[in-house]
Tab-separated table of C-alpha atoms in Angstrom:
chain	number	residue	atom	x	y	z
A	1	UNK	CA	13.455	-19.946	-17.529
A	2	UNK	CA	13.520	-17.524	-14.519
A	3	UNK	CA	13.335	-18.554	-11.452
A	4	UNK	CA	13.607	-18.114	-7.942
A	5	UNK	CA	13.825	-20.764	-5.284
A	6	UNK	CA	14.029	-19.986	-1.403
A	7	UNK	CA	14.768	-23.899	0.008
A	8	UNK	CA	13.412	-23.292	3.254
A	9	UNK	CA	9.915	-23.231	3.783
A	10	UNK	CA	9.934	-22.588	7.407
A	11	UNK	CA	12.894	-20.797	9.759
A	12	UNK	CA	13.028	-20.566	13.647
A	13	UNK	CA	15.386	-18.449	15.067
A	14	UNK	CA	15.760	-16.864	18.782
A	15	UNK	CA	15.259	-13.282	19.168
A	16	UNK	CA	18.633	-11.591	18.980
A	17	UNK	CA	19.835	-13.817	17.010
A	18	UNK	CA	20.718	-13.525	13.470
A	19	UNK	CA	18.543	-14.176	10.543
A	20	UNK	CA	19.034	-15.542	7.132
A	21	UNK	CA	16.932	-16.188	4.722
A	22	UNK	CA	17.998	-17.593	1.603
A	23	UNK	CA	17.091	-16.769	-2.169
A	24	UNK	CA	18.510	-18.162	-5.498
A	25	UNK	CA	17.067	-17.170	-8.874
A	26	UNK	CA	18.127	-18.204	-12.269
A	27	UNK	CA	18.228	-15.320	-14.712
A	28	UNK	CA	20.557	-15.157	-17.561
A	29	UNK	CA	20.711	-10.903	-17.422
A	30	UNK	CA	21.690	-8.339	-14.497
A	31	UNK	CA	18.358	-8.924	-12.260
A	32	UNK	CA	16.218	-6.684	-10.611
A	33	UNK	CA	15.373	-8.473	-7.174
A	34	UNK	CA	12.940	-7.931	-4.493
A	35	UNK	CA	11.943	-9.221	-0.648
A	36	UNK	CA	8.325	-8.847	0.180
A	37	UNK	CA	6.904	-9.539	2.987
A	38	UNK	CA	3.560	-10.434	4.738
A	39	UNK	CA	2.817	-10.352	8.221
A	40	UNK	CA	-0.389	-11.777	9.506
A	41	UNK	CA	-3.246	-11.126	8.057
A	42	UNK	CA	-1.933	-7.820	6.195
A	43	UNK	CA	-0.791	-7.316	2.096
A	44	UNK	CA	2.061	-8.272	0.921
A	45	UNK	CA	4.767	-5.378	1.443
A	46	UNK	CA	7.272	-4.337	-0.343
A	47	UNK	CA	10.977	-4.881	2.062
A	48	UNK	CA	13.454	-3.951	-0.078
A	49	UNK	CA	14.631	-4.026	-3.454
A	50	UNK	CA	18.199	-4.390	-5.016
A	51	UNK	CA	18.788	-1.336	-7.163
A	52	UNK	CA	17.796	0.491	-3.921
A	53	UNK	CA	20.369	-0.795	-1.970
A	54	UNK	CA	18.909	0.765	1.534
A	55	UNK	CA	18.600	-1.610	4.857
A	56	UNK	CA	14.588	-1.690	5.576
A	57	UNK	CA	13.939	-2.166	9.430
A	58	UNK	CA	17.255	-3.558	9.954
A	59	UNK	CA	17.295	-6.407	6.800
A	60	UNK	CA	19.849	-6.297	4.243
A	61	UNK	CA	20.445	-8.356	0.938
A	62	UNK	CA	23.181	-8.349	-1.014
A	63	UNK	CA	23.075	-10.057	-4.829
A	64	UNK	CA	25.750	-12.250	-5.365
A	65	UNK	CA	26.028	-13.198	-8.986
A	66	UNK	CA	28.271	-15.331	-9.060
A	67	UNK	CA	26.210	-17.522	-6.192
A	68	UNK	CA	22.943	-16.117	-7.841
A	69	UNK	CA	22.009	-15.592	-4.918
A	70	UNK	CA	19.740	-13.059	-2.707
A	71	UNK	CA	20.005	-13.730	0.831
A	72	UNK	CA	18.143	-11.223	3.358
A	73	UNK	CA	19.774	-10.769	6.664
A	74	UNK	CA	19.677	-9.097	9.742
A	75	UNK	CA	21.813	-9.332	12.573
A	76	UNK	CA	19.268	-9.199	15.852
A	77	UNK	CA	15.838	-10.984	15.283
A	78	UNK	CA	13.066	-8.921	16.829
A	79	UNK	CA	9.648	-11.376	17.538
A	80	UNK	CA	8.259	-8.236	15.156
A	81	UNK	CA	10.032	-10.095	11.966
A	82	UNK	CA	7.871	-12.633	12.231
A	83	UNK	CA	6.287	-13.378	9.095
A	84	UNK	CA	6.563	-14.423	5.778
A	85	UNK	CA	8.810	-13.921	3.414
A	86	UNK	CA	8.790	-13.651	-0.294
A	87	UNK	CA	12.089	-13.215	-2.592
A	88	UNK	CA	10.485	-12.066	-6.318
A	89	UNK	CA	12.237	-11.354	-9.636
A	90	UNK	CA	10.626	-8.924	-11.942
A	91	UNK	CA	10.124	-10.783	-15.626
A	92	UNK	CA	9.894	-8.440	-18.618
A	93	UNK	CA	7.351	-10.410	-20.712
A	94	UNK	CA	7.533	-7.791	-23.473
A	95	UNK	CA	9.102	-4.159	-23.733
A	96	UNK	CA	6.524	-2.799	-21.161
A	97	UNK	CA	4.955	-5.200	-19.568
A	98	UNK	CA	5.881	-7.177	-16.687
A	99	UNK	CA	5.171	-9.985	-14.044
A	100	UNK	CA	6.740	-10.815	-10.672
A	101	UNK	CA	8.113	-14.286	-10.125
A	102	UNK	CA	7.688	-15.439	-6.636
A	103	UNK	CA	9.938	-17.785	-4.717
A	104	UNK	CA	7.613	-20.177	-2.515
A	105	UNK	CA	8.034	-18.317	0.537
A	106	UNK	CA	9.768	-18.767	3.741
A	107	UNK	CA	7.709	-18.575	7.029
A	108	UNK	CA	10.048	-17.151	9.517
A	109	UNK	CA	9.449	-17.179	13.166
A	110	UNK	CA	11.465	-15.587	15.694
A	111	UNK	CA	10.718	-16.986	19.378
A	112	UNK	CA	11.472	-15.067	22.274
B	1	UNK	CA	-6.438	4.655	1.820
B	2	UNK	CA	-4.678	5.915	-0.629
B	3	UNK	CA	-3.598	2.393	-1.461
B	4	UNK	CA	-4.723	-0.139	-3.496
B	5	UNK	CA	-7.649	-1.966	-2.095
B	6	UNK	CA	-9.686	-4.475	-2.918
B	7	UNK	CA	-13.337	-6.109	-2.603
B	8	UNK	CA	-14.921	-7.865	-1.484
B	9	UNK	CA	-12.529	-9.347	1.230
B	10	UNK	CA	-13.992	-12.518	1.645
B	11	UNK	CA	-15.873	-14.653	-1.190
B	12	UNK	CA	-17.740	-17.928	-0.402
B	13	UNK	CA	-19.758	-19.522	-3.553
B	14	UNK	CA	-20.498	-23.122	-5.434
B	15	UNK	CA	-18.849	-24.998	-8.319
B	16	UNK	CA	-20.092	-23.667	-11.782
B	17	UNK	CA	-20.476	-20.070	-9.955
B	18	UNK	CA	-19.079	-16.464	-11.083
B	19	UNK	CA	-17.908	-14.639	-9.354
B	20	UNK	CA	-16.068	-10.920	-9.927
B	21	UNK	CA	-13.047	-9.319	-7.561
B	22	UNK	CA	-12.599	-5.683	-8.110
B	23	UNK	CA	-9.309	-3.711	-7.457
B	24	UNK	CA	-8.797	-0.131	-7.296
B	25	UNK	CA	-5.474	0.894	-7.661
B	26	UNK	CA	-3.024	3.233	-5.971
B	27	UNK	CA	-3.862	7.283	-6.964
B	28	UNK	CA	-1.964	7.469	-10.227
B	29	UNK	CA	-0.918	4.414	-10.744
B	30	UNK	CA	-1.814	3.084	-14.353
B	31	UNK	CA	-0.490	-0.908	-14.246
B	32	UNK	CA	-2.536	-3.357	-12.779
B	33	UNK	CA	-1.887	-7.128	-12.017
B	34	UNK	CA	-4.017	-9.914	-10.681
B	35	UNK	CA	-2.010	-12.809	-8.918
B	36	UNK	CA	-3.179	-16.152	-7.417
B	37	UNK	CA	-1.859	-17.477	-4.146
B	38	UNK	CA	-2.628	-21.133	-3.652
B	39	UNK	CA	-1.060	-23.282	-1.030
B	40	UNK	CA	0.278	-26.045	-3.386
B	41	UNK	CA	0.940	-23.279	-6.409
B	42	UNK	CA	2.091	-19.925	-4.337
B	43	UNK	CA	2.131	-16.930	-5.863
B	44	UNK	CA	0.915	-16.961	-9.710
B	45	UNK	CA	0.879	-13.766	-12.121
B	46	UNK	CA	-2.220	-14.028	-14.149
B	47	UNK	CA	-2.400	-11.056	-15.832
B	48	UNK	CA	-1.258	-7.586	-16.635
B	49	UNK	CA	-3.114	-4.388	-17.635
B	50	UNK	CA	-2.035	-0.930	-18.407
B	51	UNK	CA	-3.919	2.083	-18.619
B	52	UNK	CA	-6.862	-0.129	-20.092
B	53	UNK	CA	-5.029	-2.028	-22.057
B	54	UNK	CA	-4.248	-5.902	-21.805
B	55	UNK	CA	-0.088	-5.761	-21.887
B	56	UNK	CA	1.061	-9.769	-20.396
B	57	UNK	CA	-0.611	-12.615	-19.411
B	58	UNK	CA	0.587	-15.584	-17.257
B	59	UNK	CA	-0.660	-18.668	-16.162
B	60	UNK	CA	-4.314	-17.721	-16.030
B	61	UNK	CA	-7.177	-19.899	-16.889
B	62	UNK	CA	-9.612	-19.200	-20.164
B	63	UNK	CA	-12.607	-19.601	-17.246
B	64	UNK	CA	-11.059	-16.511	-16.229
B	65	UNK	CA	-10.792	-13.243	-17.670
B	66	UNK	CA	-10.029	-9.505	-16.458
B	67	UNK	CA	-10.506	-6.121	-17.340
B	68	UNK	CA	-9.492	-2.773	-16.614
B	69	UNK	CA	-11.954	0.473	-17.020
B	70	UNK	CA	-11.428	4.111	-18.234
B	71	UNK	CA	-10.929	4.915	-14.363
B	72	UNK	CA	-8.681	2.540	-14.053
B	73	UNK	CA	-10.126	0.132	-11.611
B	74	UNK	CA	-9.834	-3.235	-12.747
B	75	UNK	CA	-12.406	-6.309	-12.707
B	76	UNK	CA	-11.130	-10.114	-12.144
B	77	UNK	CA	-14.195	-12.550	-13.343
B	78	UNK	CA	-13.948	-16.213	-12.623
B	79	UNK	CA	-16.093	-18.447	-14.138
B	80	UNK	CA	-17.067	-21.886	-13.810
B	81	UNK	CA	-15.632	-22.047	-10.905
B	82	UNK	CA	-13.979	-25.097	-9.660
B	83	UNK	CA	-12.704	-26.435	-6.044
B	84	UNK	CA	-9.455	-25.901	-7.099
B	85	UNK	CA	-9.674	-22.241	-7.722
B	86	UNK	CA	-10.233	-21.906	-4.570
B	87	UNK	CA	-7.183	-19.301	-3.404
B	88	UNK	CA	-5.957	-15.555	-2.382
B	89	UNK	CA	-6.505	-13.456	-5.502
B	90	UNK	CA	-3.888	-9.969	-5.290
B	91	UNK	CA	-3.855	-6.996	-7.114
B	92	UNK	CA	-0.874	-5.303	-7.494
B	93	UNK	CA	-0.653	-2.101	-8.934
B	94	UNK	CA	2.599	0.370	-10.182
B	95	UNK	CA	3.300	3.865	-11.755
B	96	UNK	CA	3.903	2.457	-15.077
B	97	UNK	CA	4.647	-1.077	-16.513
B	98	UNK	CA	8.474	-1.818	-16.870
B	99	UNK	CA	10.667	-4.409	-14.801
B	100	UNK	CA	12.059	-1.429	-12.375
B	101	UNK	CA	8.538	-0.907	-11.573
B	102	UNK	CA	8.038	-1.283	-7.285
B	103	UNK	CA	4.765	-3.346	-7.169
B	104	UNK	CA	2.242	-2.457	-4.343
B	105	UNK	CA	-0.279	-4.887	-3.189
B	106	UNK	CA	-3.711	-4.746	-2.071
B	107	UNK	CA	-5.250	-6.812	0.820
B	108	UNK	CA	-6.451	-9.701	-1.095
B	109	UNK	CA	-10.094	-11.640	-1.771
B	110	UNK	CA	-10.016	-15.098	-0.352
B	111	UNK	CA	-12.357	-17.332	-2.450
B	112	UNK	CA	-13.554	-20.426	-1.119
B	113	UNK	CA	-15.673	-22.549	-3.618
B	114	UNK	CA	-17.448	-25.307	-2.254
C-alpha cells in the first residue's frame, strides 16, 4: 500500500542553521511527491513538488529512489520556516481520480 | 479571493447533530476533495468529486456524505455526529482530476462536537 512516513514529529533547529526534514514513501511506480506546508493558523500550501524540480523560498527535495526517500532541505533556517510540514504522495484511485496521502507531519521550529 | 474558501470557519454543535461545510472552489477548477485532519488520524482523504460527479472515495464514514452542485461548489454533510468526529475538515480543489494534479487548499472548518 502507499505510504508515506516522516519519523519526526517535531524538529528544532537554530536559525542559520540547516534544516532537514525527512520523508519516506512506499510506492511500487515512479512517484509524484509533494511538501506542503502550514504555518499558523493559515491553509495548507503547496511548497514544492517533484516533477517541478524548482527551490521554493530556499527548500529543496530531491527523490531518491533507491532510499525512497523525499527529504526537504534548506541550508540557513529563517524563524519564518517555522511551521508544519507535510510530505504527500498523490494516489491514483482510478484513471481520473485521485487522493493525496499525507505523511503525519513534522512541526518544525527554528529558534533564534 | 480567488481561492478556494470555505464556511463556516468555526462549527460548535451536539452528538446526534448535522451539520453541513460548504467549499467553493478555485475559479475554474472542476475537482473537489474533502479531507479530515484529526490529531490521532492526520490528514484523511474522504472523498473526491469532479465536475459533479462522485470519482474516489476514501476513508469516509456512511454518517457522512458529500456533494458537488452544477456551480461547482461542493457540500460536506455530517450526520449523527459523534465526539470523535470532532476535527479540521479541508477542501482541496484542482484543474482537473489526475495524479499530476497540484492540489490547493482552503482554510478549513474546525468542528467541535460536544
Amino acid at each position: 500500500a502507499q505510504r508515506v512516513t516522516q519519523p519526526e514529529k517535531l524538529l528544532s533547529v537554530f536559525k542559520g542553521a540547516p534544516v532537514e526534514l525527512k520523508c519516506n514513501y512506499s510506492y511500487s511506480g515512479s512517484p509524484e511527491l509533494f511538501w506542503y506546508v502550514q504555518y499558523s493558523r493559515q491553509r495548507l500550501q503547496l511548497l514544492l513538488r517533484h516533477i517541478s524540480r524548482e527551490s521554493i523560498k530556499g527548500f529543496t527535495a530531491d527523490l531518491n529512489k533507491g532510499e525512497t526517500s523525499f527529504h526537504l532541505k534548506k541550508p540557513f533556517a529563517q524563524e519564518e520556516d517555522s511551521a508544519m510540514y507535510y510530505c504527500a504522495l498523490p494516489k491514483d484511485i482510478i484513471q481520473g481520480a485521485q487522493k493525496l496521502v499525507f505523511g503525519q507531519g513534522t512541526r518544525l521550529t527554528i529558534n533564534p | 479571493d480567488s481561492g478556494v474558501t470555505q464556511t463556516p470557519k468555526h462549527l460548535i454543535t451536539a452528538t446526534g447533530q448535522r451539520v453541513t461545510l460548504r467549499c467553493s472552489p478555485r475559479s475554474g477548477d472542476l475537482s473537489v476533495y474533502w479531507y479530515q485532519q484529526s490529531l490521532d488520524q492526520g490528514l484523511q482523504f474522504l472523498i473526491q468529486y469532479y465536475n459533479g460527479e462522485e470519482r474516489a472515495k476514501g476513508n469516509i464514514l456512511e454518517r457522512f456524505s458529500a456533494q458537488q452542485f452544477p456551480d461547482l461548489h461542493s457540500e460536506l454533510n455530517l450526520s449523527s455526529l459523534e465526539l470523535g468526529d470532532s476535527a479540521l475538515y479541508f477542501c482541496a480543489s484542482s484543474v482537473a482530476s489526475g495524479v499530476e494534479e497540484t492540489q490547493y487548499f482552503g482554510p478549513g472548518t474546525r468542528l467541535l462536537v460536544l
